[in-house]
Short mmCIF file of C-alpha atoms in Angstrom, two decimals:
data_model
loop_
_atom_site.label_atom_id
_atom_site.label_comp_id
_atom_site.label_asym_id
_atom_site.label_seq_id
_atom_site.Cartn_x
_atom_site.Cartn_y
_atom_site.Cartn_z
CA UNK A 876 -26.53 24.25 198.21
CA UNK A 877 -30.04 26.03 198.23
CA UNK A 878 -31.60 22.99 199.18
CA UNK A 879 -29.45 22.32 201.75
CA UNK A 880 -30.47 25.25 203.16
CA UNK A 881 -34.26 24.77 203.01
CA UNK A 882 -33.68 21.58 204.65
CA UNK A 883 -31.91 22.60 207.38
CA UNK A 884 -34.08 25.62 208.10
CA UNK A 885 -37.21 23.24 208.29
CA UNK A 886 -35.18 21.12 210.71
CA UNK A 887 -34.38 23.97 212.96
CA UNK A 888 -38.01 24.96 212.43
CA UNK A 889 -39.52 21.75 213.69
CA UNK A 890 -36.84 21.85 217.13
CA UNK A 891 -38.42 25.21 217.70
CA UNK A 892 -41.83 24.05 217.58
CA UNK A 893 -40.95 20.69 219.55
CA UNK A 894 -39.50 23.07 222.01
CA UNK A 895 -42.14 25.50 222.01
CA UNK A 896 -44.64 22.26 222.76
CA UNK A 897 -42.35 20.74 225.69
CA UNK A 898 -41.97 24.28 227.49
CA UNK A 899 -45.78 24.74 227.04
CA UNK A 900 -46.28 21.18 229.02
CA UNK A 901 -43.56 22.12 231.33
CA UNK A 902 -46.45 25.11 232.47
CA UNK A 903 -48.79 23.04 233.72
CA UNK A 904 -48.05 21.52 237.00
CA UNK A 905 -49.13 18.50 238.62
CA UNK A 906 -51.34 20.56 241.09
CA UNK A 907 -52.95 21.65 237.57
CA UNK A 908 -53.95 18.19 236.64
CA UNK A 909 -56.47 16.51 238.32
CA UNK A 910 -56.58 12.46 236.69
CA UNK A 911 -58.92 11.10 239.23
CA UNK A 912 -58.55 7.23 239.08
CA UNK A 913 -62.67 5.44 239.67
CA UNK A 914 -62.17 2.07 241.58
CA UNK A 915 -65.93 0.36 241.56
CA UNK A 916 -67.15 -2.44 242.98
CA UNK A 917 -69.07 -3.44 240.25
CA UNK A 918 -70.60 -1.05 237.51
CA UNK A 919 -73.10 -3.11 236.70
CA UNK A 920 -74.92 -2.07 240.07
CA UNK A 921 -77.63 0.62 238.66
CA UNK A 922 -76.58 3.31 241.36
CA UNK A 923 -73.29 2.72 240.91
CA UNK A 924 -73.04 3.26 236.98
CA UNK A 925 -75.28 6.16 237.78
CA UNK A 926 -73.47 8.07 240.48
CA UNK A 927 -69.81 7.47 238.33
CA UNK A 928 -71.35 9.24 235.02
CA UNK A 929 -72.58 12.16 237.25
CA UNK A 930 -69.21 12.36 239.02
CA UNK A 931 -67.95 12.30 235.51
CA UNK A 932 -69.80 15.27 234.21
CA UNK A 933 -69.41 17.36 237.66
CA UNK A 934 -65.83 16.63 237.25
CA UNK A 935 -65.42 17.99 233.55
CA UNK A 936 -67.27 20.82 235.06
CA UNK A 937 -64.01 22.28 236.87
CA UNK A 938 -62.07 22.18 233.73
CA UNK A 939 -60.20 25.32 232.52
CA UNK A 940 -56.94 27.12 230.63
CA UNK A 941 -54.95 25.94 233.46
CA UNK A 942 -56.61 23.06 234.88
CA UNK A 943 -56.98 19.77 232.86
CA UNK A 944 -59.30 16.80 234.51
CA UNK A 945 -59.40 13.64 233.47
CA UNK A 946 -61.02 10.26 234.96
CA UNK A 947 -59.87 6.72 234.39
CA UNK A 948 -62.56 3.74 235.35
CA UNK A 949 -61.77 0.04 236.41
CA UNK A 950 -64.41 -2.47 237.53
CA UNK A 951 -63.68 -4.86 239.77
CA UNK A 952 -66.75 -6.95 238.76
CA UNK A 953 -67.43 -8.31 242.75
CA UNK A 954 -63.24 -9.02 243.59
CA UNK A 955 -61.42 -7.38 245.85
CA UNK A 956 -58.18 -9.30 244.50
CA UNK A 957 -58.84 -7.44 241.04
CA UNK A 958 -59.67 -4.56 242.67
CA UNK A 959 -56.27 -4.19 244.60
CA UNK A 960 -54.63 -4.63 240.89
CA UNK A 961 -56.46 -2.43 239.38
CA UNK A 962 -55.89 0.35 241.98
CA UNK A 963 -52.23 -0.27 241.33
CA UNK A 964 -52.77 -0.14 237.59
CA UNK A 965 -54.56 3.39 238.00
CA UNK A 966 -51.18 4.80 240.32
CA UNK A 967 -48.85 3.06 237.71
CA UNK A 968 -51.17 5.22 234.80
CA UNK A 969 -50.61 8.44 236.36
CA UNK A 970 -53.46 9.06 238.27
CA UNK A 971 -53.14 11.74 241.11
CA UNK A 972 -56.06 11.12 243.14
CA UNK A 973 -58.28 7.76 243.65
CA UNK A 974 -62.09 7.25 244.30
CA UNK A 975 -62.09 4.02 245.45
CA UNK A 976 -66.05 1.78 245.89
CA UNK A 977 -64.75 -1.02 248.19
CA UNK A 978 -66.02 -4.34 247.27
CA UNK A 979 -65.23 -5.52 250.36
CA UNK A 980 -64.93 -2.61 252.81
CA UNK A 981 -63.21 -4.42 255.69
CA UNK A 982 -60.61 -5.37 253.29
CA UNK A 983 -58.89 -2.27 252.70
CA UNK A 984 -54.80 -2.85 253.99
CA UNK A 985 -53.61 -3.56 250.23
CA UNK A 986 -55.60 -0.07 248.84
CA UNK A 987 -54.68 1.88 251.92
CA UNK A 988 -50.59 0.77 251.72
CA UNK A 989 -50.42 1.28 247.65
CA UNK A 990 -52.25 4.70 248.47
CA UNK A 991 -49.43 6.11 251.25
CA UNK A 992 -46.71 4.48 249.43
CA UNK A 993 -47.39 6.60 246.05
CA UNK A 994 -48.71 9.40 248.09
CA UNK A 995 -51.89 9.42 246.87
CA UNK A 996 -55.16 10.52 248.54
CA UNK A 997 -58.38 8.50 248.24
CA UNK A 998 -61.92 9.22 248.40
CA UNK A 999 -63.93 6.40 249.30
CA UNK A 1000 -67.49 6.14 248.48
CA UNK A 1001 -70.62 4.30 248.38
CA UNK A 1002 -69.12 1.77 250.54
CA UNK A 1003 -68.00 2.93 253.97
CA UNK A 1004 -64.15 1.77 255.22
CA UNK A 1005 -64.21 0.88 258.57
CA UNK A 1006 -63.25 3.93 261.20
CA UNK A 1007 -59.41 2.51 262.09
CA UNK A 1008 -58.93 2.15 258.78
CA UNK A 1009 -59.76 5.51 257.62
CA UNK A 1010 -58.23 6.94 260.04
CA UNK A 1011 -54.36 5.82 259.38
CA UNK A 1012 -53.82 8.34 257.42
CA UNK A 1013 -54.80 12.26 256.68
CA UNK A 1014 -55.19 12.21 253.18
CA UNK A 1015 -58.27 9.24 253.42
CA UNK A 1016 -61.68 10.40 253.02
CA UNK A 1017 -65.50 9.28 252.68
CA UNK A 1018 -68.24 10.54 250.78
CA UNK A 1019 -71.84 8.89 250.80
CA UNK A 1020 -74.79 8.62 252.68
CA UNK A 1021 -75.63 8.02 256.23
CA UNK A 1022 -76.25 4.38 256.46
CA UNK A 1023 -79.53 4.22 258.79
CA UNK A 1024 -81.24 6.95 257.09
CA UNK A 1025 -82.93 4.96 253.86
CA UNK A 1026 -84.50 1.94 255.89
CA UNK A 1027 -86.09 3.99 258.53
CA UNK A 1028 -87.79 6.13 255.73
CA UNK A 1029 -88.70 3.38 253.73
CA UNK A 1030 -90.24 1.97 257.08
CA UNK A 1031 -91.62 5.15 257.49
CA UNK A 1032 -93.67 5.24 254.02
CA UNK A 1033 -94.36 1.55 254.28
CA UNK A 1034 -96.04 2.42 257.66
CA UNK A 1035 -97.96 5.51 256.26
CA UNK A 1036 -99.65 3.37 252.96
CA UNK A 1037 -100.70 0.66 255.22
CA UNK A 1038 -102.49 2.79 257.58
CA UNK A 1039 -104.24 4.27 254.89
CA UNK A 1040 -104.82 1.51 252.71
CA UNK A 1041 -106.70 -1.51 254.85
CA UNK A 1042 -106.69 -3.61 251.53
CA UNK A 1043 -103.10 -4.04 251.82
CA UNK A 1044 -103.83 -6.64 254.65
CA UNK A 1045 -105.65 -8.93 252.10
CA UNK A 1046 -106.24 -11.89 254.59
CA UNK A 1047 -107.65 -9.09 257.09
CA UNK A 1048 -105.68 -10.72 260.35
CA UNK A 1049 -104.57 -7.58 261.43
CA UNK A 1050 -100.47 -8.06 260.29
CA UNK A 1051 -98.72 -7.60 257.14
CA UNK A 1052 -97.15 -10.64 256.00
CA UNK A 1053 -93.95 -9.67 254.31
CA UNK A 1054 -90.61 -10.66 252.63
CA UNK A 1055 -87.48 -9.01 252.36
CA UNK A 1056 -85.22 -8.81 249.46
CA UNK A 1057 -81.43 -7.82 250.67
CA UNK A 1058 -78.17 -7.18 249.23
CA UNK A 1059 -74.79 -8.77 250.12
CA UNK A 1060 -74.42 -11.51 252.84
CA UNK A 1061 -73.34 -9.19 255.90
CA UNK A 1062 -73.11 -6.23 253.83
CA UNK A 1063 -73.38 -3.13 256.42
CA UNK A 1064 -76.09 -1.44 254.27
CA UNK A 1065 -77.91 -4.64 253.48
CA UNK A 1066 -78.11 -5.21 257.31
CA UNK A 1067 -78.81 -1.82 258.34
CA UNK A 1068 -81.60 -1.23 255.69
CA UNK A 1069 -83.60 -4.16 256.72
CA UNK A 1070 -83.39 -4.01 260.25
CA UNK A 1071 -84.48 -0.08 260.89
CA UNK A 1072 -86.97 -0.90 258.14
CA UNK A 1073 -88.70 -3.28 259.97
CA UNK A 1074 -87.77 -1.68 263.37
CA UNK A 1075 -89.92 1.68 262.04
CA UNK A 1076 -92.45 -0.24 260.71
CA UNK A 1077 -93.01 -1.71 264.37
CA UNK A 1078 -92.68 1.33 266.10
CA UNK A 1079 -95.27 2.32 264.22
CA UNK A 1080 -97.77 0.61 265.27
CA UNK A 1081 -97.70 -1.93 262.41
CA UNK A 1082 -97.82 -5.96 263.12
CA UNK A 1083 -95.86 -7.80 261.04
CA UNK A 1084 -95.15 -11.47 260.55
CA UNK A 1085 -91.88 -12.17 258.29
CA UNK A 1086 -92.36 -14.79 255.79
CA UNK A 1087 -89.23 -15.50 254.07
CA UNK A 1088 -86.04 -13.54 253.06
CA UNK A 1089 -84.03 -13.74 249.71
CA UNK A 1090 -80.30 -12.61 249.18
CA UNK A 1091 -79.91 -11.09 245.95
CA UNK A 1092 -76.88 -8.85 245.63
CA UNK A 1093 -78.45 -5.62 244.75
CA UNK A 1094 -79.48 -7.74 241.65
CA UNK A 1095 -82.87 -7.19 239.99
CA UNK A 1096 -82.52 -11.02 237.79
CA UNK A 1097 -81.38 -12.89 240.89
CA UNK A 1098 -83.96 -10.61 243.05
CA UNK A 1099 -86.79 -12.25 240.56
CA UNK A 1100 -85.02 -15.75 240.95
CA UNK A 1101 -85.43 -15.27 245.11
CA UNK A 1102 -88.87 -13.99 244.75
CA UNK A 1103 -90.08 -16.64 242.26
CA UNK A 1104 -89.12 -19.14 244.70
CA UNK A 1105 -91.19 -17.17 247.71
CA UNK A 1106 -93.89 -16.88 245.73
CA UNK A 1107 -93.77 -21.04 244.97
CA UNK A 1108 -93.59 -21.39 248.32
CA UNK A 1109 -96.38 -18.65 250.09
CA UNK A 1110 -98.63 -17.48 246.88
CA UNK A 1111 -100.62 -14.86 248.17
CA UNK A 1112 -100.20 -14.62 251.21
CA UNK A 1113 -97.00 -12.18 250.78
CA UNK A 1114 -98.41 -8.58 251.16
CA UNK A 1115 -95.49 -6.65 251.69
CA UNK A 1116 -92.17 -6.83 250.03
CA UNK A 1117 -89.05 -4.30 250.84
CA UNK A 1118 -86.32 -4.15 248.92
CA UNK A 1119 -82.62 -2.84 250.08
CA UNK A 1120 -82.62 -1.27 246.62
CA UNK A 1121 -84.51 -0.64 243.75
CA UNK A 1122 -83.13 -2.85 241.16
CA UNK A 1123 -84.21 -5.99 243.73
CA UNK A 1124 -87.41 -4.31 243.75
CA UNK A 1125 -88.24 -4.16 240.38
CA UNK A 1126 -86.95 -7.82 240.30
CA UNK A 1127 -89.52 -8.77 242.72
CA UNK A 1128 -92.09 -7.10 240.07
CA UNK A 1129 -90.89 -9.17 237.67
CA UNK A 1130 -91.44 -12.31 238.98
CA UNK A 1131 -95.04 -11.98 239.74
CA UNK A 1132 -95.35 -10.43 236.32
CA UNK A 1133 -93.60 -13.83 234.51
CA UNK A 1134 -95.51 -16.02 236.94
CA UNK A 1135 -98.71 -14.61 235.44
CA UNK A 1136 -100.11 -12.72 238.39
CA UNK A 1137 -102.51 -9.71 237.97
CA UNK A 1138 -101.95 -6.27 239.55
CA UNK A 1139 -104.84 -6.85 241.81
CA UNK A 1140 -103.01 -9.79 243.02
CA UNK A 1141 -99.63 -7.97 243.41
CA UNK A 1142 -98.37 -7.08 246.98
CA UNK A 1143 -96.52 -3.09 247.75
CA UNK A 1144 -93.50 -3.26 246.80
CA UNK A 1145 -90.73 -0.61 248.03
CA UNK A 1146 -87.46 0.38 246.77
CA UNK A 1147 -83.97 1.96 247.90
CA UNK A 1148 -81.79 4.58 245.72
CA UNK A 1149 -84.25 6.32 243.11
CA UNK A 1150 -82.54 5.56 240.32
CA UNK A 1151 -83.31 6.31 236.88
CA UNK A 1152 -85.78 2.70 236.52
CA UNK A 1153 -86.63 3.32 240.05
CA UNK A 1154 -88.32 6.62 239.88
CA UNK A 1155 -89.84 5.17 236.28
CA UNK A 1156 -91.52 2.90 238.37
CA UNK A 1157 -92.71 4.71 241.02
CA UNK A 1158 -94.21 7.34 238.49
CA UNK A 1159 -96.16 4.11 236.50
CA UNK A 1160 -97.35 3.23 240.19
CA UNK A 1161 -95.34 -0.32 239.77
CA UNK A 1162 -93.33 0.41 243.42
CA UNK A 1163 -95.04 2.03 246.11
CA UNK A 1164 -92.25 4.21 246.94
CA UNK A 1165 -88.40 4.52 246.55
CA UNK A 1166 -85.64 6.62 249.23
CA UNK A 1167 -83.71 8.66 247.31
CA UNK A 1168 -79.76 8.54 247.44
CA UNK A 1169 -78.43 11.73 246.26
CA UNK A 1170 -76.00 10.55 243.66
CA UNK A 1171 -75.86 14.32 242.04
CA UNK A 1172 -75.02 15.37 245.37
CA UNK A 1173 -72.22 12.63 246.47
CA UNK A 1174 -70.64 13.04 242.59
CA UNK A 1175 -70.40 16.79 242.94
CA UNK A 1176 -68.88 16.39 246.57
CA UNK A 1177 -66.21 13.95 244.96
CA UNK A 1178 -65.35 16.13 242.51
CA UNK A 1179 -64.82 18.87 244.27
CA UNK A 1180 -62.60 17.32 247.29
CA UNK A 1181 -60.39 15.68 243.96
CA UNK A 1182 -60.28 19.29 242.80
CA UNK A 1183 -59.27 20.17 246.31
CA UNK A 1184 -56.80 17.99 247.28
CA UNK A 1185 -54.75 18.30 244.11
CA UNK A 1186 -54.90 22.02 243.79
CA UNK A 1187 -54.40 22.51 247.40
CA UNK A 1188 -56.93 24.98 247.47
CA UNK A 1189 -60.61 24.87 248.19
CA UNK A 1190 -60.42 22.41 250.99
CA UNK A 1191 -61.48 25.27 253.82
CA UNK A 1192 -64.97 25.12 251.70
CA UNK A 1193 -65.91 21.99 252.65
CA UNK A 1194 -67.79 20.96 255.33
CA UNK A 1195 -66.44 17.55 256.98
CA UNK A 1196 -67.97 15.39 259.87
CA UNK A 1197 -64.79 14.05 261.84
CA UNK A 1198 -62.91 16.00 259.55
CA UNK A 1199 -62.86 13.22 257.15
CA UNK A 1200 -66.62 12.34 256.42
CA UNK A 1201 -69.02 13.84 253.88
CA UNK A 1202 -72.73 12.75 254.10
CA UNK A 1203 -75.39 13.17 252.22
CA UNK A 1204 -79.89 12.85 253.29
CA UNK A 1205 -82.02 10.68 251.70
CA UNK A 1206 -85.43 11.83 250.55
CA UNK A 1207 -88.43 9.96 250.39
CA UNK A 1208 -89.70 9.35 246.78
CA UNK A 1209 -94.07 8.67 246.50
CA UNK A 1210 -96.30 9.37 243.98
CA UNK A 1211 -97.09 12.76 245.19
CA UNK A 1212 -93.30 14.23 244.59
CA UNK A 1213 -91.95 11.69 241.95
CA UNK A 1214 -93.01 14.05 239.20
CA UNK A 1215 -90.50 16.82 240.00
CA UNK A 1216 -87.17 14.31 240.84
CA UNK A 1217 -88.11 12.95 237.14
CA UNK A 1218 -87.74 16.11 236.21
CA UNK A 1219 -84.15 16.94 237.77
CA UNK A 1220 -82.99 14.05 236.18
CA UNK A 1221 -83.86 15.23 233.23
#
């Protein structure tokens, strides 16, 4: 009979505690969990991998007693078909909020109807939806950087080290033979970076006579495959190469590097992003110069419009273009102020 007892006192001890647990998760509301589902594009892109672990860490930054984040990745490895899935998969987890990195960012209609179906709000990034489609509904935003900015300072600092450095133009025939390195095939920023690079570089002053182009996919091994072919092709007489980003760059380096050439020998090269490798190589004097794409600041304006638009509160603190657009400058990266961007990073 005693034991009887015992026993059924531990089982009405362990309902307590089972309810004590399901009334303390009762508490905490949806609007008091933020699971922020991360759609990329393809996290093997440099900026990409960077920007998501910053977002990451800014997120985890908002976390308190009554406010529980968590953040869910998928890569969809260059397909928009396994991206559409995986956004699905991400709703179907339990994920409140999506930050979606198109990989293709005029194909958006499957994203955009899984989003208003589940009611969920997305915060594009990186990769810029087109205007009609962001605008179908109020709970679609953009965070990134504005698009023409990086080439025409890259043109900019390309310009400036050429008209202080006459040795660039090795052939001396007054124009800078040069080859450009670019992302996807009609890629918005791939476009965009190389045309208002060069455009800059003509307006100021410089004459220029275009070798060869390579598409490389923001890619630094297929950027050396593309420039081991130009250099089969025009050996020395490239002087100038841009880059649309700095992984392409660096590939660039590595080609003349495996094909044996000395630095001497080696034309300015110039980069896009200022990653991690990217400021590296600015800072050993390998690239010329870098534009600097202020993942810190796009991850901490993610987080906190996720933070926003699950709490409901906080929104009025943000500071929209169109009321749906959040952009972030560029800064040009040179030797003389790599030093102290190293340093942030750090």
């Amino acid at each position: 009979m005693k034991m009887k007892k015992i026993l059924a006192a531990g089982v009405l001890c362990c309902m307590g505690v089972n309810l004590l647990c399901a009334c303390g998760k009762q508490q905490m509301s949806a609007s008091d969990k933020v699971h922020v589902g991360v759609a990329c594009y393809n996290q093997n892109d440099t900026f990409i991998s960077e920007l998501i672990t910053s977002f990451r860490e800014q997120l985890n930054g908002y976390e308190r007693e009554d406010l529980e984040t968590r953040v869910l990745i998928r890569d969809a490895a260059g397909s928009q078909r396994t991206q559409n899935d995986q956004v699905e998969e991400l709703i179907n987890a339990g994920c409140n909020v999506l930050c979606v990195n198109l990989v293709d960012r005029t194909n958006t209609s499957e994203i955009i109807d899984l989003a208003r179906e589940n009611d969920i709000p997305i915060i594009f990034f990186n990769r810029e939806p087109v205007a009609e489609d962001l605008r179908q509904w109020d709970k679609f935003y953009y965070v990134g950087a504005y698009t023409k900015q990086p080439g025409v300072m890259q043109g900019e600092m390309a310009a400036d080290l050429i008209r202080e450095n006459s040795q660039i133009d090795r052939n001396k025939d007054g124009k800078i033979q040069y080859v450009v390195l670019e992302g996807e095939p009609g890629h918005q920023d791939a476009i965009v970076r190389t045309e208002s690079a060069v455009d800059t570089l003509k307006n100021n002053g410089i004459e220029l006579e275009k070798l060869s182009y390579g598409i490389a996919n923001w890619n630094r091994a297929q950027a050396q495959n593309r420039m081991e072919q130009m250099i089969g092709q025009y050996k020395n007489k490239i002087e100038l190469v841009l880059a649309n980003n700095d992984d392409m760059a660096l590939g660039a380096i590595d080609a003349y590097k495996k094909l044996g050439y000395t630095e001497a020998n080696f034309p300015v090269f110039f980069g896009i992003d200022g990653t991690d490798v990217g400021l590296k190589a600015v800072m050993d004097s390998e690239l010329a110069g870098t534009v600097y794409n202020d993942k810190e600041g796009q991850a901490g304006a993610m987080a906190k419009l996720a933070v926003a638009l699950v709490s409901g509160e906080g929104m009025e603190d943000i500071e929209f273009e169109d009321d749906k657009y959040i952009y972030m400058s560029y800064f040009k990266i040179t030797s003389d102020n790599v030093s102290s961007y190293v340093d942030e990073e750090k």
